[in-house]
JSON list of C-alpha atoms in Angstrom, two decimals:
[
{"chain": "A", "resi": 1, "resn": "UNK", "atom": "CA", "xyz": [26.96, 4.09, -173.68]},
{"chain": "A", "resi": 2, "resn": "UNK", "atom": "CA", "xyz": [28.48, 4.88, -177.05]},
{"chain": "A", "resi": 3, "resn": "UNK", "atom": "CA", "xyz": [25.13, 4.40, -178.74]},
{"chain": "A", "resi": 4, "resn": "UNK", "atom": "CA", "xyz": [23.55, 6.81, -176.25]},
{"chain": "A", "resi": 5, "resn": "UNK", "atom": "CA", "xyz": [26.22, 9.42, -176.98]},
{"chain": "A", "resi": 6, "resn": "UNK", "atom": "CA", "xyz": [25.63, 9.11, -180.72]},
{"chain": "A", "resi": 7, "resn": "UNK", "atom": "CA", "xyz": [21.85, 9.29, -180.26]},
{"chain": "A", "resi": 8, "resn": "UNK", "atom": "CA", "xyz": [22.35, 12.37, -178.10]},
{"chain": "A", "resi": 9, "resn": "UNK", "atom": "CA", "xyz": [23.82, 14.12, -181.13]},
{"chain": "A", "resi": 10, "resn": "UNK", "atom": "CA", "xyz": [20.98, 13.40, -183.51]},
{"chain": "A", "resi": 11, "resn": "UNK", "atom": "CA", "xyz": [17.91, 13.32, -181.28]},
{"chain": "A", "resi": 12, "resn": "UNK", "atom": "CA", "xyz": [17.62, 17.07, -180.56]},
{"chain": "A", "resi": 13, "resn": "UNK", "atom": "CA", "xyz": [18.25, 17.90, -184.22]},
{"chain": "A", "resi": 14, "resn": "UNK", "atom": "CA", "xyz": [15.60, 15.40, -185.33]},
{"chain": "A", "resi": 15, "resn": "UNK", "atom": "CA", "xyz": [13.03, 16.79, -182.87]},
{"chain": "A", "resi": 16, "resn": "UNK", "atom": "CA", "xyz": [13.61, 20.39, -183.97]},
{"chain": "A", "resi": 17, "resn": "UNK", "atom": "CA", "xyz": [13.50, 19.38, -187.66]},
{"chain": "A", "resi": 18, "resn": "UNK", "atom": "CA", "xyz": [10.26, 17.44, -187.09]},
{"chain": "A", "resi": 19, "resn": "UNK", "atom": "CA", "xyz": [8.65, 20.51, -185.49]},
{"chain": "A", "resi": 20, "resn": "UNK", "atom": "CA", "xyz": [9.59, 22.57, -188.55]},
{"chain": "A", "resi": 21, "resn": "UNK", "atom": "CA", "xyz": [11.93, 25.00, -186.81]},
{"chain": "A", "resi": 22, "resn": "UNK", "atom": "CA", "xyz": [15.39, 26.04, -188.01]},
{"chain": "A", "resi": 23, "resn": "UNK", "atom": "CA", "xyz": [17.91, 23.36, -187.04]},
{"chain": "A", "resi": 24, "resn": "UNK", "atom": "CA", "xyz": [21.05, 25.55, -187.24]},
{"chain": "A", "resi": 25, "resn": "UNK", "atom": "CA", "xyz": [21.34, 26.67, -183.60]},
{"chain": "A", "resi": 26, "resn": "UNK", "atom": "CA", "xyz": [20.45, 23.27, -182.10]},
{"chain": "A", "resi": 27, "resn": "UNK", "atom": "CA", "xyz": [22.81, 21.50, -184.52]},
{"chain": "A", "resi": 28, "resn": "UNK", "atom": "CA", "xyz": [25.67, 23.78, -183.45]},
{"chain": "A", "resi": 29, "resn": "UNK", "atom": "CA", "xyz": [24.94, 23.13, -179.76]},
{"chain": "A", "resi": 30, "resn": "UNK", "atom": "CA", "xyz": [24.78, 19.38, -180.38]},
{"chain": "A", "resi": 31, "resn": "UNK", "atom": "CA", "xyz": [28.14, 19.39, -182.15]},
{"chain": "A", "resi": 32, "resn": "UNK", "atom": "CA", "xyz": [29.68, 21.50, -179.37]},
{"chain": "A", "resi": 33, "resn": "UNK", "atom": "CA", "xyz": [28.60, 19.16, -176.56]},
{"chain": "A", "resi": 34, "resn": "UNK", "atom": "CA", "xyz": [28.87, 15.86, -178.45]},
{"chain": "A", "resi": 35, "resn": "UNK", "atom": "CA", "xyz": [32.65, 15.34, -178.07]},
{"chain": "A", "resi": 36, "resn": "UNK", "atom": "CA", "xyz": [32.30, 15.65, -174.29]},
{"chain": "A", "resi": 37, "resn": "UNK", "atom": "CA", "xyz": [29.53, 13.06, -174.27]},
{"chain": "A", "resi": 38, "resn": "UNK", "atom": "CA", "xyz": [31.61, 10.75, -176.44]},
{"chain": "A", "resi": 39, "resn": "UNK", "atom": "CA", "xyz": [34.64, 11.04, -174.15]},
{"chain": "A", "resi": 40, "resn": "UNK", "atom": "CA", "xyz": [32.46, 10.37, -171.11]},
{"chain": "A", "resi": 41, "resn": "UNK", "atom": "CA", "xyz": [30.94, 7.30, -172.77]},
{"chain": "A", "resi": 42, "resn": "UNK", "atom": "CA", "xyz": [34.37, 5.92, -173.68]},
{"chain": "A", "resi": 43, "resn": "UNK", "atom": "CA", "xyz": [35.70, 6.48, -170.15]},
{"chain": "A", "resi": 44, "resn": "UNK", "atom": "CA", "xyz": [32.71, 4.75, -168.57]},
{"chain": "A", "resi": 45, "resn": "UNK", "atom": "CA", "xyz": [33.08, 1.86, -171.02]},
{"chain": "A", "resi": 46, "resn": "UNK", "atom": "CA", "xyz": [36.77, 1.52, -170.16]},
{"chain": "A", "resi": 47, "resn": "UNK", "atom": "CA", "xyz": [36.03, 1.55, -166.40]},
{"chain": "A", "resi": 48, "resn": "UNK", "atom": "CA", "xyz": [33.47, -1.22, -166.78]},
{"chain": "A", "resi": 49, "resn": "UNK", "atom": "CA", "xyz": [35.98, -3.41, -168.61]},
{"chain": "A", "resi": 50, "resn": "UNK", "atom": "CA", "xyz": [38.55, -3.18, -165.81]}
]
């Protein structure tokens, strides 16, 4: 799950960059939502280990 959270940060930025559009707005959105995805991934990982 942690790998999915990390990929979720870079995938939208990579797609926008590949299409040749400005990456600023999508990079900001990714960085805003990424901590929530990371926390969710860590919680799910911890629940599986119990």
